[in-house]
């Protein structure tokens, strides 16, 4: 059975998407990406450092033939900022598949869904394929899908919190109703969180802090690779029925 | 000489400098950056045609690590 993972027109081998922030250096970033097996990574758009001409840059460490860069609007608090960022990203190298996040609160980094839906509509009109970071509200997720989102990316818990899946019921509802991929984004704390999300039937997970902030990021990247594969296989295999009492694993016949 | 604002910093440049020349002076690969010139995104083929003048505001951005 071929288990294809497709976002817009991009076919991905791995269901794990990783962020490239918070690593010690670019060499560690590159090694962690390699160990994670991810073929899509998120990147942010920022000003070039003009005071230091010799400073290495991230894209020198990532092979564009092997890795799909997903420009993200991390840090944008208005629709205007997010649109500006993604239009610049598109000009940089023709990126049409992008990740949109419009934040609403500095303390929780919770998405501002009103601005997010507004921005999604504009971007879709301009020809972008938009993967959208959102709250875990099924109604708003549906509105995003109707607005043309290429993927729905509900948070497990706040960005960088590592609190794991806090509202499994809502995530399940979103999975059930969505016709586009559902990727759990933000809040994943450890490998087992990713397995749980995948077992629930998520199409993918996006992880950054849980890998980059672990003691051994490269080892943790590998743990996530395996966790996502395990979760997906487990989902496809289908879990056994739960029983209230014990059911013996060995036959009674021939007992001595 | 012309005074422009580059990535929020005031700098002085030679007159008749194009965006292409500006990128070259900072050793930047034009494939890896995007330019906003006075609030308008400049398509790459126009870098050689666009000359900088006094009080221009230029933003040069690129991809960095992020989640």
Coordinates of C-alpha atoms in Angstrom, one line a residue:
Chain A
X1 CA 0.0 0.0 0.0
X2 CA 1.4 3.4 -1.1
X3 CA 0.9 6.0 1.6
X4 CA 1.4 9.3 -0.2
X5 CA 1.6 12.5 1.6
X6 CA 0.8 15.4 -0.7
X7 CA 0.4 19.1 0.2
X8 CA -0.9 21.1 -2.8
X9 CA 1.2 19.7 -5.6
X10 CA 4.3 18.7 -3.5
X11 CA 4.8 15.0 -2.7
X12 CA 6.6 14.5 0.5
X13 CA 8.3 11.3 1.7
X14 CA 8.3 12.2 5.3
X15 CA 5.3 13.3 7.4
X16 CA 7.5 15.2 9.7
X17 CA 8.1 18.8 8.9
X18 CA 10.8 20.5 11.0
X19 CA 11.5 24.1 11.9
X20 CA 15.0 25.6 11.6
X21 CA 15.0 27.9 14.5
X22 CA 16.8 27.8 17.9
X23 CA 19.7 25.6 17.0
X24 CA 23.3 26.3 18.3
X25 CA 24.6 26.8 14.7
X26 CA 23.8 26.0 11.1
X27 CA 25.9 22.8 11.1
X28 CA 23.7 21.4 13.9
X29 CA 20.6 22.6 12.1
X30 CA 21.7 20.7 8.9
X31 CA 22.5 17.5 10.9
X32 CA 19.2 17.6 12.8
X33 CA 17.3 18.0 9.5
X34 CA 19.1 15.1 8.0
X35 CA 18.5 12.9 11.1
X36 CA 14.8 13.8 11.1
X37 CA 14.3 12.6 7.5
X38 CA 12.1 15.6 6.8
X39 CA 12.0 16.8 3.3
X40 CA 10.2 20.1 4.2
X41 CA 11.6 22.7 6.6
X42 CA 10.2 26.0 7.7
X43 CA 12.3 29.2 7.4
X44 CA 11.7 32.8 8.5
X45 CA 12.2 35.9 6.5
X46 CA 14.3 38.6 8.1
X47 CA 16.6 41.5 7.2
X48 CA 20.1 40.6 6.0
X49 CA 22.8 41.5 8.5
X50 CA 24.5 44.3 6.6
X51 CA 27.2 45.0 9.2
X52 CA 28.8 41.6 8.9
X53 CA 29.5 40.6 5.3
X54 CA 31.1 37.3 6.2
X55 CA 28.5 35.8 8.5
X56 CA 27.3 32.4 7.2
X57 CA 23.7 32.1 6.2
X58 CA 21.2 29.3 6.7
X59 CA 20.6 28.6 3.0
X60 CA 24.3 27.8 2.5
X61 CA 23.7 24.7 4.7
X62 CA 20.5 23.4 3.1
X63 CA 20.4 21.6 -0.3
X64 CA 17.4 23.1 -2.2
X65 CA 17.3 19.9 -4.3
X66 CA 16.7 17.7 -1.3
X67 CA 14.8 20.0 1.0
X68 CA 11.7 22.0 0.3
X69 CA 11.9 25.4 2.1
X70 CA 8.6 26.5 3.5
X71 CA 8.7 30.3 4.1
X72 CA 6.8 31.2 7.3
X73 CA 5.4 34.4 8.6
X74 CA 6.6 33.7 12.2
X75 CA 6.5 36.9 14.2
X76 CA 3.9 38.7 12.2
X77 CA 1.1 40.2 14.2
X78 CA -0.9 41.8 11.3
X79 CA -2.2 40.7 8.0
X80 CA -0.2 43.4 6.4
X81 CA 3.1 42.2 7.8
X82 CA 2.3 38.6 6.9
X83 CA 1.4 39.5 3.3
X84 CA 4.5 41.6 2.9
X85 CA 6.7 38.8 4.2
X86 CA 5.3 36.2 1.9
X87 CA 5.3 38.4 -1.2
X88 CA 9.0 39.0 -0.5
X89 CA 9.6 35.2 0.0
X90 CA 7.9 34.6 -3.4
X91 CA 10.2 37.1 -5.1
X92 CA 13.2 35.5 -3.5
X93 CA 12.9 32.3 -5.4
X94 CA 9.4 31.7 -6.7
X95 CA 8.0 30.2 -3.5
X96 CA 4.2 29.7 -3.8
X97 CA 3.8 27.1 -1.1
X98 CA 4.0 29.0 2.1
X99 CA 3.1 28.9 5.8
X100 CA 0.9 31.6 7.2
X101 CA 0.8 32.5 10.8
X102 CA -0.7 35.8 12.1
X103 CA -0.3 36.0 15.8
X104 CA -2.6 37.8 18.1
X105 CA -1.0 37.8 21.6
X106 CA 2.6 38.2 22.6
X107 CA 2.3 36.1 25.7
X108 CA 0.6 33.0 24.2
X109 CA 1.5 33.6 20.5
X110 CA -2.0 32.5 19.9
X111 CA -3.1 33.0 16.3
X112 CA -5.4 35.9 15.4
X113 CA -8.0 33.9 13.4
X114 CA -9.8 37.0 12.0
X115 CA -6.6 38.3 10.5
X116 CA -5.5 34.8 9.5
X117 CA -8.7 34.1 7.5
X118 CA -8.5 37.5 5.9
X119 CA -4.9 36.9 4.9
X120 CA -5.6 33.4 3.6
X121 CA -8.2 34.7 1.2
X122 CA -5.9 37.4 -0.2
X123 CA -3.0 35.0 -0.6
X124 CA -5.1 32.4 -2.3
X125 CA -6.3 35.1 -4.7
X126 CA -2.7 36.0 -5.5
X127 CA -1.9 32.4 -6.4
X128 CA -0.2 31.3 -3.2
X129 CA -0.7 27.8 -1.8
X130 CA -1.2 28.5 1.9
X131 CA -0.6 26.2 4.8
X132 CA -2.2 27.9 7.8
X133 CA -1.4 27.9 11.4
X134 CA -4.6 28.1 13.4
X135 CA -6.5 27.5 16.6
X136 CA -8.0 24.1 17.2
X137 CA -11.5 25.4 16.7
X138 CA -13.2 23.1 14.1
X139 CA -15.5 25.8 12.9
X140 CA -12.6 28.2 12.1
X141 CA -10.6 25.3 10.6
X142 CA -13.5 24.7 8.2
X143 CA -13.7 28.4 7.4
X144 CA -10.0 28.3 6.5
X145 CA -10.5 25.3 4.3
X146 CA -13.4 27.0 2.6
X147 CA -11.1 30.1 2.1
X148 CA -8.7 27.9 0.1
X149 CA -6.1 26.8 2.6
X150 CA -3.7 24.1 1.2
X151 CA -3.3 22.6 4.7
X152 CA -4.8 23.2 8.1
X153 CA -2.2 23.5 10.9
X154 CA -3.9 23.5 14.3
X155 CA -1.8 24.0 17.4
X156 CA -1.3 21.2 19.9
X157 CA -0.6 23.9 22.6
X158 CA 1.1 27.3 22.5
X159 CA 4.3 27.7 20.3
X160 CA 7.4 26.6 22.1
X161 CA 5.5 25.4 25.2
X162 CA 6.2 21.7 24.8
X163 CA 2.8 21.0 26.5
X164 CA 1.8 18.4 23.9
X165 CA -1.7 17.8 22.6
X166 CA -4.1 19.6 25.0
X167 CA -7.3 19.2 23.0
X168 CA -7.4 15.9 21.3
X169 CA -11.2 16.0 20.8
X170 CA -11.0 19.2 18.7
X171 CA -8.0 18.0 16.7
X172 CA -10.0 14.8 16.0
X173 CA -13.0 16.8 14.8
X174 CA -10.7 18.8 12.5
X175 CA -9.2 15.6 11.1
X176 CA -12.6 14.1 10.4
X177 CA -14.0 17.1 8.6
X178 CA -11.0 18.2 6.6
X179 CA -10.4 17.3 3.0
X180 CA -6.9 19.0 2.9
X181 CA -4.0 17.7 5.0
X182 CA -4.1 18.4 8.8
X183 CA -0.7 19.0 10.3
X184 CA -0.4 19.5 14.0
X185 CA 1.9 22.5 14.5
X186 CA 3.2 24.0 17.7
X187 CA 3.4 22.7 21.3
X188 CA 4.7 19.2 20.6
X189 CA 7.0 18.5 23.5
X190 CA 8.5 15.1 22.9
X191 CA 8.5 12.2 20.4
X192 CA 5.5 10.4 21.9
X193 CA 3.4 13.5 21.4
X194 CA 4.1 13.2 17.7
X195 CA 3.1 9.5 17.7
X196 CA -0.2 10.3 19.4
X197 CA -1.0 13.0 16.9
X198 CA -0.2 10.6 14.0
X199 CA -2.2 7.7 15.6
X200 CA -5.2 10.0 15.8
X201 CA -5.0 10.4 12.0
X202 CA -3.1 13.6 11.5
X203 CA -1.5 13.8 8.1
X204 CA 1.7 15.2 9.5
X205 CA 3.4 17.1 12.4
X206 CA 5.6 20.2 12.5
X207 CA 8.2 20.3 15.2
X208 CA 10.9 22.8 16.1
X209 CA 11.6 23.5 19.7
X210 CA 11.1 19.9 20.9
X211 CA 14.1 18.9 18.7
X212 CA 16.2 22.1 18.9
X213 CA 15.8 22.6 22.7
X214 CA 16.5 19.0 23.6
X215 CA 19.9 18.1 25.1
X216 CA 20.9 16.2 22.0
X217 CA 19.0 17.7 19.0
X218 CA 20.3 15.2 16.4
X219 CA 19.3 12.2 18.5
X220 CA 15.9 13.8 19.2
X221 CA 15.5 14.5 15.5
X222 CA 15.9 10.8 14.9
X223 CA 13.5 10.0 17.7
X224 CA 10.9 12.2 16.0
X225 CA 11.5 10.5 12.6
X226 CA 10.7 7.1 14.1
X227 CA 7.8 8.5 16.2
X228 CA 6.0 9.8 13.2
X229 CA 6.6 6.6 11.2
X230 CA 5.3 4.6 14.2
X231 CA 2.3 6.7 14.7
X232 CA 1.3 6.7 11.0
X233 CA 1.8 2.9 10.8
X234 CA -0.3 2.4 13.9
X235 CA -3.0 4.6 12.5
X236 CA -3.1 2.7 9.2
X237 CA -3.0 -0.7 11.0
X238 CA -5.9 0.3 13.2
X239 CA -5.9 -0.1 17.0
X240 CA -7.5 -3.1 18.7
X241 CA -10.8 -2.8 20.5
X242 CA -10.6 -1.7 24.2
X243 CA -12.0 -4.2 26.7
X244 CA -12.9 -3.6 30.3
X245 CA -11.7 -7.0 31.5
X246 CA -8.8 -9.2 30.7
X247 CA -8.8 -11.5 27.7
X248 CA -6.1 -14.2 27.9
X249 CA -3.5 -14.2 25.1
X250 CA -2.9 -18.0 25.4
X251 CA -5.5 -20.7 24.6
X252 CA -7.0 -22.6 27.5
X253 CA -7.0 -25.9 25.6
X254 CA -4.1 -28.2 26.5
X255 CA -3.5 -26.6 29.9
X256 CA -1.7 -29.0 32.2
Chain B
X1 CA 27.1 60.7 -2.8
X2 CA 23.6 59.8 -1.8
X3 CA 22.2 59.0 1.6
X4 CA 19.8 56.1 1.8
X5 CA 18.3 53.9 4.6
X6 CA 19.3 50.3 4.2
X7 CA 17.6 47.8 6.5
X8 CA 16.8 50.6 9.0
X9 CA 20.4 52.0 9.0
X10 CA 21.4 55.3 7.4
X11 CA 24.3 54.8 5.0
X12 CA 26.1 56.8 2.4
X13 CA 26.6 55.4 -1.1
X14 CA 28.1 56.5 -4.3
X15 CA 25.8 58.2 -6.8
X16 CA 24.6 56.1 -9.8
X17 CA 24.6 52.9 -7.8
X18 CA 22.0 50.3 -8.8
X19 CA 20.4 47.7 -6.6
X20 CA 22.6 45.2 -8.4
X21 CA 25.7 47.2 -7.4
X22 CA 24.5 47.5 -3.8
X23 CA 24.1 43.8 -3.5
X24 CA 27.5 43.2 -5.0
X25 CA 29.1 45.7 -2.5
X26 CA 27.7 43.6 0.3
X27 CA 28.7 40.3 -1.4
X28 CA 25.1 39.1 -1.5
X29 CA 23.9 36.5 -3.9
X30 CA 20.8 38.0 -5.6
X31 CA 19.3 34.5 -5.8
X32 CA 19.1 34.3 -2.0
X33 CA 17.6 37.7 -1.2
X34 CA 14.6 39.8 -2.0
X35 CA 14.4 43.6 -2.2
X36 CA 11.9 46.1 -1.2
X37 CA 12.5 49.5 -2.6
X38 CA 10.5 52.4 -1.0
X39 CA 7.9 49.9 0.0
X40 CA 7.7 48.1 -3.4
X41 CA 9.1 44.7 -4.1
X42 CA 11.5 44.8 -7.0
X43 CA 11.6 41.8 -9.4
X44 CA 15.1 40.4 -9.9
X45 CA 15.4 41.3 -13.6
X46 CA 15.1 45.0 -12.6
X47 CA 18.0 45.1 -10.1
X48 CA 20.4 46.5 -12.8
X49 CA 17.8 49.1 -13.9
X50 CA 16.9 50.5 -10.5
X51 CA 19.3 53.3 -9.4
X52 CA 19.4 54.5 -5.9
X53 CA 18.9 58.2 -5.0
X54 CA 18.9 60.4 -1.8
X55 CA 16.4 59.3 0.9
X56 CA 15.5 56.0 -0.7
X57 CA 14.5 53.2 1.7
X58 CA 15.8 49.8 0.9
X59 CA 15.1 46.5 2.6
X60 CA 17.2 43.4 1.8
X61 CA 15.8 40.2 3.3
X62 CA 16.7 36.5 3.2
X63 CA 15.7 33.3 4.9
X64 CA 16.9 32.5 8.4
X65 CA 16.1 29.8 10.9
X66 CA 12.6 29.7 12.1
X67 CA 9.7 27.6 13.2

